[in-house]
Coordinates of C-alpha atoms and ligand atoms in Angstrom, one line a residue:
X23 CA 25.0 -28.6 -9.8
X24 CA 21.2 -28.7 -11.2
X25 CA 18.5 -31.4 -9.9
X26 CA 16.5 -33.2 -11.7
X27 CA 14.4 -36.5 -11.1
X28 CA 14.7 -38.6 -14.3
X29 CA 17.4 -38.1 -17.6
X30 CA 16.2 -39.3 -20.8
X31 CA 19.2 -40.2 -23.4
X32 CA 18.1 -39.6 -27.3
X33 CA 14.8 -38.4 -28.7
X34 CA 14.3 -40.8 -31.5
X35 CA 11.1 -42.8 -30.7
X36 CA 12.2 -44.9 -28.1
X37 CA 13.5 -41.5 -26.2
X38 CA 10.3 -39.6 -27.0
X39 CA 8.4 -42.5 -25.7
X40 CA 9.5 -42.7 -22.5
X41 CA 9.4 -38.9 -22.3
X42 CA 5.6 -39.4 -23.2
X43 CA 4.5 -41.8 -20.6
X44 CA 6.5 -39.9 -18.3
X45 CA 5.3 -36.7 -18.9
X46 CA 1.5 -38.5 -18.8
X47 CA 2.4 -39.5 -15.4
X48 CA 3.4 -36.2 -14.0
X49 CA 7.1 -36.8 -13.5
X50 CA 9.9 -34.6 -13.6
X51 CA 12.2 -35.4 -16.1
X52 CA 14.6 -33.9 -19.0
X53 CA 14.9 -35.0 -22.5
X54 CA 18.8 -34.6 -23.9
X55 CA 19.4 -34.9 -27.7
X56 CA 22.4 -34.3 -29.3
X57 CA 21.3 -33.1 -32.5
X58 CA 18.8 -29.7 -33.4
X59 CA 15.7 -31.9 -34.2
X60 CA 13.3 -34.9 -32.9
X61 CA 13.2 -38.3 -34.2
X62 CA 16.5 -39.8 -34.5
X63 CA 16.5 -42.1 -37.6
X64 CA 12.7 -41.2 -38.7
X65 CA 13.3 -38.1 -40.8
X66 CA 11.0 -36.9 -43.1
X67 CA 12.2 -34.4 -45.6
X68 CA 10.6 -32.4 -48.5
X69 CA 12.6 -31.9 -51.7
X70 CA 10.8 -29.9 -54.7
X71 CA 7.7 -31.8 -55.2
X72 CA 8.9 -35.4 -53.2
X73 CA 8.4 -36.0 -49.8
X74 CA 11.0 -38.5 -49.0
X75 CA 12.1 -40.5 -45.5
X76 CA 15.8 -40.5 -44.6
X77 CA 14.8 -43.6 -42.8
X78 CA 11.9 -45.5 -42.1
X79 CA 8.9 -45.2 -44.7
X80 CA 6.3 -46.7 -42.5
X81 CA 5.1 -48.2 -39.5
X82 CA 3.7 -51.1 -38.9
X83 CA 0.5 -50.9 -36.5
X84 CA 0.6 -52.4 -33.2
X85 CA -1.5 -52.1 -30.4
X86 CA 0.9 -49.7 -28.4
X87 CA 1.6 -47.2 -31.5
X88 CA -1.9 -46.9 -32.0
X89 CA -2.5 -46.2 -28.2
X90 CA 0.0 -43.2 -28.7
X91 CA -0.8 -42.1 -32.1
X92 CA -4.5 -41.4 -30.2
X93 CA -3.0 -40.0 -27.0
X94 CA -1.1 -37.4 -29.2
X95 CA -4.2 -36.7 -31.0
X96 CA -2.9 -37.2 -34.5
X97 CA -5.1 -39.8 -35.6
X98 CA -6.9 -37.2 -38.4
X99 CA -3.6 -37.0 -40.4
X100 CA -3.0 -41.1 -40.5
X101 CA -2.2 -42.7 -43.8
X102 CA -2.9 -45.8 -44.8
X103 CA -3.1 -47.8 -48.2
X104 CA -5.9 -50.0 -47.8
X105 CA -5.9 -52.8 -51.0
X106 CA -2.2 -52.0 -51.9
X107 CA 0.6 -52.9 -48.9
X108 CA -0.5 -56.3 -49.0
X109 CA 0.9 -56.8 -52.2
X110 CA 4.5 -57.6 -52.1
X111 CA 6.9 -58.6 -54.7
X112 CA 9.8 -60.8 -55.0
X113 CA 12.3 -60.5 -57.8
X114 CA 12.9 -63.8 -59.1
X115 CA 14.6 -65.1 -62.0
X116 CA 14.3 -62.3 -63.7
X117 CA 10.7 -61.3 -63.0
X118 CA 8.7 -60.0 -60.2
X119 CA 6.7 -62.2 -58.4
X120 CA 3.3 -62.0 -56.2
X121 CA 4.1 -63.3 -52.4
X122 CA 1.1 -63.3 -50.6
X123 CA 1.4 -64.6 -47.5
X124 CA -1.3 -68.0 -46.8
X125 CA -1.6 -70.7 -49.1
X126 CA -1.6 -68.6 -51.7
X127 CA 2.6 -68.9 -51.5
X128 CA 2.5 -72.6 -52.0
X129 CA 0.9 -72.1 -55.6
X130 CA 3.3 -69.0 -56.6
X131 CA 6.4 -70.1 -59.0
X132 CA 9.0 -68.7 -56.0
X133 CA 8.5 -72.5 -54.3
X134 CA 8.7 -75.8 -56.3
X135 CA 7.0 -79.1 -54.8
X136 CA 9.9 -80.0 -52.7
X137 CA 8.9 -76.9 -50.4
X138 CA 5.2 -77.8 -50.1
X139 CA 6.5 -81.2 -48.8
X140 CA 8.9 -79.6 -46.5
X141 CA 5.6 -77.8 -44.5
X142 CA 4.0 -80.7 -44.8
X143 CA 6.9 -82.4 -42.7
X144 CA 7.4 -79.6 -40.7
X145 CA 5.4 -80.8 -37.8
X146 CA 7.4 -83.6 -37.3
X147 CA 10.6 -81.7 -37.3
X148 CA 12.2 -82.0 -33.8
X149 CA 12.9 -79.0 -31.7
X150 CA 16.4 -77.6 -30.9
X151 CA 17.9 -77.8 -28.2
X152 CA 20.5 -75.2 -28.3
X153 CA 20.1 -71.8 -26.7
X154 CA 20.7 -70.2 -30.1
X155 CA 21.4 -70.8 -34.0
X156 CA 21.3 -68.8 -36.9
X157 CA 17.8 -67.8 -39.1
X158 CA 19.4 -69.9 -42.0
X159 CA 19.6 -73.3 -39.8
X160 CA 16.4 -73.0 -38.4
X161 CA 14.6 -72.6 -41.7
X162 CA 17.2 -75.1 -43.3
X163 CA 16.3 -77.6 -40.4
X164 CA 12.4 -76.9 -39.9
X165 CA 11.9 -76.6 -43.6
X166 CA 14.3 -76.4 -46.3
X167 CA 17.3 -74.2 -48.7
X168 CA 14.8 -73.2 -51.4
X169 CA 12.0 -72.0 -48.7
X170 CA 15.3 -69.8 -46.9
X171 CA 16.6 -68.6 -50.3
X172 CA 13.4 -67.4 -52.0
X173 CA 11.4 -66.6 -49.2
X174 CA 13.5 -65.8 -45.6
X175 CA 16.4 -64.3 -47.5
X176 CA 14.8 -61.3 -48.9
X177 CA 12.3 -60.4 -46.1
X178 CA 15.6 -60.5 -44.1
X179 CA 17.0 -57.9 -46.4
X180 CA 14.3 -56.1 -45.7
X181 CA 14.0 -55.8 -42.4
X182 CA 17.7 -55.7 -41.5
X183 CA 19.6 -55.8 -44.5
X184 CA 21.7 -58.4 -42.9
X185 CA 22.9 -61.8 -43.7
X186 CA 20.9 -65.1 -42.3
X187 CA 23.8 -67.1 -41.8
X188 CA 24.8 -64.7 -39.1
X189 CA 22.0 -63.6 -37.6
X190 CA 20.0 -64.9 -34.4
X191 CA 17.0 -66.3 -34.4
X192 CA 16.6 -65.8 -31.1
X193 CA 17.3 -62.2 -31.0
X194 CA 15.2 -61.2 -34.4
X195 CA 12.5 -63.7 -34.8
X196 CA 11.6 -63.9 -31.2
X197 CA 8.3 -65.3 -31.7
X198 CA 9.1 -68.2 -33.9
X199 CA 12.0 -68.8 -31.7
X200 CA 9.2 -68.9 -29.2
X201 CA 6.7 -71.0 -31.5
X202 CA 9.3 -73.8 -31.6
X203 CA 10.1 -74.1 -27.7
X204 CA 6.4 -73.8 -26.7
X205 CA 4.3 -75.9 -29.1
X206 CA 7.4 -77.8 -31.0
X207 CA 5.9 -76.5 -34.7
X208 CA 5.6 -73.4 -36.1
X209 CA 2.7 -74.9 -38.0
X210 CA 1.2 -76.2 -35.2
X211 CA 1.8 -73.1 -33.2
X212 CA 0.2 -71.4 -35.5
X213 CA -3.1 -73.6 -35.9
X214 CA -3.3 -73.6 -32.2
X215 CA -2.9 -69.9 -32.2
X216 CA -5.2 -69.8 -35.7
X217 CA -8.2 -68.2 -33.2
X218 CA -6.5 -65.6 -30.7
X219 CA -8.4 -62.1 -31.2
X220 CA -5.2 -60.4 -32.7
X221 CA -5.1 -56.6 -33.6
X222 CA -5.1 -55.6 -37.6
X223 CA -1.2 -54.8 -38.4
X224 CA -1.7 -51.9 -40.7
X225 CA 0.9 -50.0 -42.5
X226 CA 0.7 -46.3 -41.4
X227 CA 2.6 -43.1 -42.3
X228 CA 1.1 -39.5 -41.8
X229 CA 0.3 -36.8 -43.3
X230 CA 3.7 -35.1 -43.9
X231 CA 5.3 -38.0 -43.4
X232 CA 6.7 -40.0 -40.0
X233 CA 8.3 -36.8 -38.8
X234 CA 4.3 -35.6 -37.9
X235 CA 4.4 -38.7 -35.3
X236 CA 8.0 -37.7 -33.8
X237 CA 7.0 -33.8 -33.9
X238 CA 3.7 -34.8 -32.4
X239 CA 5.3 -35.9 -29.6
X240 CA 8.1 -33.6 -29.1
X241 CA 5.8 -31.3 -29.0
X242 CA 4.4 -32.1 -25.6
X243 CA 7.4 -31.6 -23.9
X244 CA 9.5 -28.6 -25.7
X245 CA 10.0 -26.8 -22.0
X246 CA 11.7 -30.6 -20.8
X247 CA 14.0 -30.7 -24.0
X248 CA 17.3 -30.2 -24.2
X249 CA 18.4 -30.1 -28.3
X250 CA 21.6 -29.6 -29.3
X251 CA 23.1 -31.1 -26.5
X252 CA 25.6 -34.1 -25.9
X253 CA 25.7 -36.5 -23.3
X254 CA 29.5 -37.7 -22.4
X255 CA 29.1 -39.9 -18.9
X256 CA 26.7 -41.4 -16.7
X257 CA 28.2 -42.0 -13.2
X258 CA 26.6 -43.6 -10.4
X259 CA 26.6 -40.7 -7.2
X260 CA 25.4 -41.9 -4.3
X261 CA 21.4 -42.9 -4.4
X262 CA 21.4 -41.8 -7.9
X263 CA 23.7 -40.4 -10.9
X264 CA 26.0 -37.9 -12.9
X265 CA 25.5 -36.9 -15.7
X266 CA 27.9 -34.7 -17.6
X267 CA 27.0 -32.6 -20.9
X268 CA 28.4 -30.9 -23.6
X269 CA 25.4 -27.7 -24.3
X270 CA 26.4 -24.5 -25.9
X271 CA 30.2 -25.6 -25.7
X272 CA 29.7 -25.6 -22.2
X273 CA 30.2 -28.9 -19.8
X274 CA 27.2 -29.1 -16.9
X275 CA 26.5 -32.3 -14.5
X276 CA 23.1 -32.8 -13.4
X277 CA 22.3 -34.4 -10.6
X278 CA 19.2 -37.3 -11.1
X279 CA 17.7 -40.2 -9.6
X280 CA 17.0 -42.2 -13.0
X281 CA 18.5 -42.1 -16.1
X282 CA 17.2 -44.0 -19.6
X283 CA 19.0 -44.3 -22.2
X284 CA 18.0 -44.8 -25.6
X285 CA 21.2 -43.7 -27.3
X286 CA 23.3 -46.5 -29.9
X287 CA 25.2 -49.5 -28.3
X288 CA 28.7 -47.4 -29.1
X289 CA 27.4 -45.2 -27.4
X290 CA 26.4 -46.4 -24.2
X291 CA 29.7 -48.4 -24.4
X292 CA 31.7 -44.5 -24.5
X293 CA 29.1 -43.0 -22.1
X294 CA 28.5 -45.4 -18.9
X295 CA 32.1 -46.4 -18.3
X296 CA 31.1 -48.1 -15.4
X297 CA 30.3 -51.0 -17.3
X298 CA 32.2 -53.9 -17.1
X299 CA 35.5 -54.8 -19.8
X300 CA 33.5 -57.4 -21.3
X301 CA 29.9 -55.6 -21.7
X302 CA 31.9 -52.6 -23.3
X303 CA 33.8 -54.9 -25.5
X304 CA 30.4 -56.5 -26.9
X305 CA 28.5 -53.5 -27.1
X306 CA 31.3 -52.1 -29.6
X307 CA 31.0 -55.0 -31.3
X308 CA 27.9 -54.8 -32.4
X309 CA 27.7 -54.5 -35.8
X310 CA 25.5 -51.6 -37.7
X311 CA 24.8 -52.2 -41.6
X312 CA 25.1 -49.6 -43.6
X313 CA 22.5 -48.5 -46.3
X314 CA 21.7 -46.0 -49.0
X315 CA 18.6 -45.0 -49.8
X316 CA 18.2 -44.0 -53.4
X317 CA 14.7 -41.9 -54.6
X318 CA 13.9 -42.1 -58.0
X319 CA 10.7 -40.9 -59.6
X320 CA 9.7 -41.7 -63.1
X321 CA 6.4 -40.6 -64.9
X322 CA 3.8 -42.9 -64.5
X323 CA 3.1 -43.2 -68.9
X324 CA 7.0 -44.4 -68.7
X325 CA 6.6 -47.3 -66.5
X326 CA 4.6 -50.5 -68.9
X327 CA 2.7 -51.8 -66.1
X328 CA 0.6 -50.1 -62.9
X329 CA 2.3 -50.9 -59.6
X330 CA -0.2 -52.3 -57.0
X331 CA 2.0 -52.8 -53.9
X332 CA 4.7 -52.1 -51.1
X333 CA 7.5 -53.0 -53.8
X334 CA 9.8 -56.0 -54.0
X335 CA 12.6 -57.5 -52.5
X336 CA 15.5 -59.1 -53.6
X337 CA 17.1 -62.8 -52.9
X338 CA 20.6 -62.3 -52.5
X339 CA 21.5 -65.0 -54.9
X340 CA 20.0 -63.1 -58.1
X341 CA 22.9 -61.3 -57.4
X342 CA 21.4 -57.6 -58.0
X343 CA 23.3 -54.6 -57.1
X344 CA 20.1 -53.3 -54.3
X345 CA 18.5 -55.5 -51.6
X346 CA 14.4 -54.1 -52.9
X347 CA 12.9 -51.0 -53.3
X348 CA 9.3 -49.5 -52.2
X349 CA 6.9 -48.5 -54.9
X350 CA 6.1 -45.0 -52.4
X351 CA 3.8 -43.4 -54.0
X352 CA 1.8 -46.5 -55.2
X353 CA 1.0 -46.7 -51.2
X354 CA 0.8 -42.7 -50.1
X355 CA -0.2 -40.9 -53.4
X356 CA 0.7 -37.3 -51.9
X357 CA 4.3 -37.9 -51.9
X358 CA 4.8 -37.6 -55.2
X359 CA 3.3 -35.5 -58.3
X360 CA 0.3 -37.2 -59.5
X361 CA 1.3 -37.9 -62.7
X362 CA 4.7 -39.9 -61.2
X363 CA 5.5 -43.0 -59.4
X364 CA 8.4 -42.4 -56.6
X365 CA 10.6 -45.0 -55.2
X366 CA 13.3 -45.7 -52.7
X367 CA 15.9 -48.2 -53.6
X368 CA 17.3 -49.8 -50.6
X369 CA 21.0 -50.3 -51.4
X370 CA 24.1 -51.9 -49.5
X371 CA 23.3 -53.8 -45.6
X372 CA 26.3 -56.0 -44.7
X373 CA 26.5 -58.4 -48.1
X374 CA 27.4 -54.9 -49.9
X375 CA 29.9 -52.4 -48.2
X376 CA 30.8 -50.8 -50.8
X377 CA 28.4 -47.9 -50.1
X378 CA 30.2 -46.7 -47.3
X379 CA 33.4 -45.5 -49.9
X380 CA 31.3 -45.3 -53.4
X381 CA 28.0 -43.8 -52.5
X382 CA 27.9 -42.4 -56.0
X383 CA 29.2 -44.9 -58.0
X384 CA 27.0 -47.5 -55.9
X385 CA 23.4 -45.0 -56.6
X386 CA 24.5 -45.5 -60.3
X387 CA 24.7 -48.2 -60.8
X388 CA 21.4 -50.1 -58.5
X389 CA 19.5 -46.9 -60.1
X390 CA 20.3 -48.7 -63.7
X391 CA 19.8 -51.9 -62.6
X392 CA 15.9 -51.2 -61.0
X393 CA 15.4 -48.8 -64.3
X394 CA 15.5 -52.0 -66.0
X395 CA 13.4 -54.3 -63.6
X396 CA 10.9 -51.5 -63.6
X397 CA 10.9 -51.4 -67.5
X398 CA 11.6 -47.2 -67.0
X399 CA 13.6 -45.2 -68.4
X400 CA 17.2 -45.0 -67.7
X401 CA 17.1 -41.6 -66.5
X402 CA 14.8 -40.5 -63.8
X403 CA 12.7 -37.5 -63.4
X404 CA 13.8 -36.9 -59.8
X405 CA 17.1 -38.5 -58.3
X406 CA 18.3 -37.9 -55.3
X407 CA 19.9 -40.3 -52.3
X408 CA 21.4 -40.3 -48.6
X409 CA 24.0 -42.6 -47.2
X410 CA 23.6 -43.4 -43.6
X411 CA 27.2 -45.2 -42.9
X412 CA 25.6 -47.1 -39.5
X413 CA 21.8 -47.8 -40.1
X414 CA 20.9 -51.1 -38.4
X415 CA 21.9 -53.4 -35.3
X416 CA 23.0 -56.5 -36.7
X417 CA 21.6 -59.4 -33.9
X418 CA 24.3 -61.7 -34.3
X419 CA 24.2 -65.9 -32.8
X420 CA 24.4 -65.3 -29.3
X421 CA 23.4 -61.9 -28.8
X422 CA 21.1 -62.7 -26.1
X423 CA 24.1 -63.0 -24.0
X424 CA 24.9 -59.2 -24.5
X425 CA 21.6 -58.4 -23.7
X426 CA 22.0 -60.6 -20.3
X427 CA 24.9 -58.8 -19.5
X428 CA 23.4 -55.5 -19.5
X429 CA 20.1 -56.5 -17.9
X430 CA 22.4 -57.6 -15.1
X431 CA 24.2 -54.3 -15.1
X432 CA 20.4 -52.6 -15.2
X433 CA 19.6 -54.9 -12.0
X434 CA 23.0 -53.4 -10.0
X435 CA 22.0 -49.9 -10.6
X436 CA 18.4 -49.2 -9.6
X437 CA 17.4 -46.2 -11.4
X438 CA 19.5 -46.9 -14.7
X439 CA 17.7 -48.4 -18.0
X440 CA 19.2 -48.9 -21.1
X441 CA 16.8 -49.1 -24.1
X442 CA 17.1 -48.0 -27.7
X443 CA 16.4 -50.7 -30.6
X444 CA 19.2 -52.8 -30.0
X445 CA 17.3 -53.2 -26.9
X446 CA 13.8 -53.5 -28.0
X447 CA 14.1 -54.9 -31.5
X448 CA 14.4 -52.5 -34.2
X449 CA 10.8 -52.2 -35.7
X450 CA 9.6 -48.9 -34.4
X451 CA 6.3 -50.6 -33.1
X452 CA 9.1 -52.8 -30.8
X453 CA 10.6 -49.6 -29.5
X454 CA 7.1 -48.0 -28.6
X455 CA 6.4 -50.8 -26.8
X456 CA 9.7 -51.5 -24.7
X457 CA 9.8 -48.1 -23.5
X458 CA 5.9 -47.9 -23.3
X459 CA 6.2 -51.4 -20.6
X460 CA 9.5 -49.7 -19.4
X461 CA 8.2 -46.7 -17.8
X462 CA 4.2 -47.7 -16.8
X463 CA 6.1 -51.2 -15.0
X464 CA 9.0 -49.9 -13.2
X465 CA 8.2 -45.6 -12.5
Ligands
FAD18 C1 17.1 -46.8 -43.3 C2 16.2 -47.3 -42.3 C3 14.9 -47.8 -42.6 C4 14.1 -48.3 -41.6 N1 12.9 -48.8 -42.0 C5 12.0 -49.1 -41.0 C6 10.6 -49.4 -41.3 O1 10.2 -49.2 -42.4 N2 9.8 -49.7 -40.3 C7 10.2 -49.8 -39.0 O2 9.4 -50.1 -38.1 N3 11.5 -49.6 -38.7 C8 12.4 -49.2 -39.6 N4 13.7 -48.9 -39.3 C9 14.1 -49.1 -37.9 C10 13.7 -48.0 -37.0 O3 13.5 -46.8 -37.7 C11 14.7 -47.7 -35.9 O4 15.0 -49.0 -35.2 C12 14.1 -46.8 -34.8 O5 13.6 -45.6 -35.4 C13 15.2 -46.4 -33.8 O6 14.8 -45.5 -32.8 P1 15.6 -45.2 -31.5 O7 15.0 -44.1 -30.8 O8 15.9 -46.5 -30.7 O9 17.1 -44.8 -32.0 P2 17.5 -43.5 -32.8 O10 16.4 -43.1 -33.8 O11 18.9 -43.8 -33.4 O12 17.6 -42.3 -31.7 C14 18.7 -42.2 -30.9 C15 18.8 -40.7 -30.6 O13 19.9 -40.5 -29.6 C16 20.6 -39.3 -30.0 N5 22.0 -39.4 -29.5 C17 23.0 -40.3 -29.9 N6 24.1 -40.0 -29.1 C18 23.8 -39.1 -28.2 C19 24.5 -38.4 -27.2 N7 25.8 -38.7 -26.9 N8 23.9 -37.5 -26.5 C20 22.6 -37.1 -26.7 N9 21.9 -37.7 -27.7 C21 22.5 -38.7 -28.4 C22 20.6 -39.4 -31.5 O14 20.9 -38.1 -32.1 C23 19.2 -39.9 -31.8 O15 18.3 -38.8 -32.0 C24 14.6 -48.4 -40.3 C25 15.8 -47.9 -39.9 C26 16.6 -47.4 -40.9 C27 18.0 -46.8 -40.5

């Protein structure tokens, strides 16, 4: 049986992440992934002329991912698009419609009178006091059905292609959940909050794409990698744990002292089956949408006007066959010919399942539909798409119970942390930072 001081589960970012800081400290550790290759959902892949992302398309700055982008020393091949992401689209009644954020809102056609009243009133909204509710009742309750179904709806779809009547705002809008308990308001929250030095949220990708920022740092720490390699239990041995793996069609234990995971909820629930009934039972529920990306390119002459943002997204009662789509090259020119504008058209989360069977069918027909918002031509240039059947955590009401359960099992097993976005939050900035605060407060 081998030694070893600290296991890390997964090498998507919130795996390489923790292998970062511990590998900054000095520590001896080991870095299991299953499949042949780094980054976990971020996936970058080059097809002809396209460069197109099997998953994310971007990240969104914070503090933290900035901190490591510099550590890694890869700040010379960041990407931004300065003037442009701030732009974003809403489909609406047929049309696309500017939604800046600000004031700027109140005057755009997606809001009628009724909804600058409702902020007006929004002050004087009470609190909750339940420990949880949905993101449609709060917004329904603080403000009102028009501001939720032209507004909330569709940034929802784009964040977690999920439905608001299910999930928590607790669990995926922490900090307005937090705006209401501490100041009451989310208006006043924010004009008390209005001067707080806050750091500029830009969005980033890299040259050659998101898989230069998971490369970067896998890179570090190739000798204290294990690809290709499967973890099947975590057993508590004494002061520390087992560990058993599937590498080379061969089954090893190691012996270690800590172990953090990063790996899916499923997962865990299969792999530490020390966890209690319950916990296992909740972690299996949790619900992953599915989604298909779709790339289509289109030559720029085709298109009848000049697109000038992120993209749009989509309220889910126009009733179109994709959630949004992101204008890709419009942001990051080299991922596309110059001549052509390429987009990915997000299709499916949990309002349309019929990806999962008709992948095909499903590409068709949203590739029609946005040939028509777009004013392009029915046939694209370049078409291409991926299915990933399990792509997002779905934070149902009450989730913060799950995660109380398994803080509790963390606090019974010193040594053992279980992180991975449906820990952290799924934004990639969230997981840089839980596993960031994970390893410099507790190792
Ligand atoms: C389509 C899509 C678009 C997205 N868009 C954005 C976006 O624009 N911006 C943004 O901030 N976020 C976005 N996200 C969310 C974000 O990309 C993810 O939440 C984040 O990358 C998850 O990282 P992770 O390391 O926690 O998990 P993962 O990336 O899932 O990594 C887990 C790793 O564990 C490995 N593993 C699993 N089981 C085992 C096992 N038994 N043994 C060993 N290894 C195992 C897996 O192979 C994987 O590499 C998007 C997600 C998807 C799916």
């Amino acid at each position: 049986m081998n030694q070893v001081d600290t296991i890390v589960l997964g090498a998507g970012i919130s795996g390489l992440t923790a292998a970062h800081y511990l590998n900054k400290k000095g520590l001896n550790f080991l870095l299991i992934e299953a499949t042949n290759r780094p980054g976990g959902v971020i996936h970058t892949k080059n097809i002809g002329n396209y460069r197109i992302e099997q998953g994310p398309n971007s990240i969104m700055l914070n503090e933290d991912v900035q901190a490591l982008i510099n550590e890694i020393d890869i700040a010379d091949k960041v990407l931004t698009a300065p003037g442009v992401e701030e732009n974003r689209y809403i489909y609406f009644k047929g049309k696309l419609a500017l939604a800046k954020p600000g004031f700027e809102l109140l005057k755009s056609r997606l809001l009628t009178f009724k909804s600058i009243i409702a902020f007006l009133k929004e002050p004087f909204q009470k609190p909750s006091i339940q420990d949880d509710e949905s993101i449609a009742e709060f917004f329904i309750r603080r403000l009102n059905k028009e501001i939720l179904d032209n507004l909330i709806n569709p940034m929802v779809s784009g964040i977690y292609a999920g439905d608001p009547a299910k999930l928590s705002l607790r669990s995926t809008f922490k900090k307005l959940y937090s705006m209401e308990k501490e100041y009451g308001s989310l208006i006043k929250a924010a004009i008390k909050k209005r001067k707080e030095k806050r750091f500029k949220r830009i969005l980033t990708s890299f040259q050659g794409g998101l898989s230069t920022f998971t490369q970067g740092l896998a890179d570090q720490f190739t000798n204290k990698t294990w690809f290709g390699t499967r973890v099947n239990s975590v057993t508590s041995k004494g002061e520390g744990y087992n560990v058993t793996l599937t590498r080379n069609n061969e089954n090893i234990t190691l012996k270690c002292r800590r172990v953090i995971s990063t790996i899916s909820a499923s997962t865990v629930a299969e792999v530490f089956t020390e966890l209690d009934e319950s916990a296992i039972s909740s972690l299996k529920n949790i619900y992953y949408a599915p989604m298909l990306l779709l790339y289509l390119a289109y030559n720029k002459k085709d298109i009848p006007f000049s697109p000038d943002g992120f993209g749009f997204l989509i309220p889910q009662k126009e009733k179109m066959p994709f959630l949004g789509a992101i204008w890709n090259s419009a942001l990051f020119p080299q991922v596309a010919p110059q001549n052509q504008l390429l987009n990915t058209v997000f299709v499916g989360g949990t309002n349309n399942l019929d990806v999962i069977d008709n992948a095909e069918e499903q590409a068709e027909i949203a590739g029609k539909s946005f040939a028509r918002v777009m004013g392009a031509p029915e046939i694209p240039v370049f078409k291409h798409y991926y299915l990933k059947k399990r792509a997002i955590p779905q934070f149902h009401v009450g989730y913060y119970k799950v995660q109380e359960a398994i803080d509790v099992f963390e606090q019974y097993n010193p040594g053992l942390y279980i992180s991975g976005n449906w820990r952290s939050g799924v934004a990639i900035g969230d997981c840089v930072s839980y596993n960031k605060k994970l390893i410099n407060n507790n190792l």
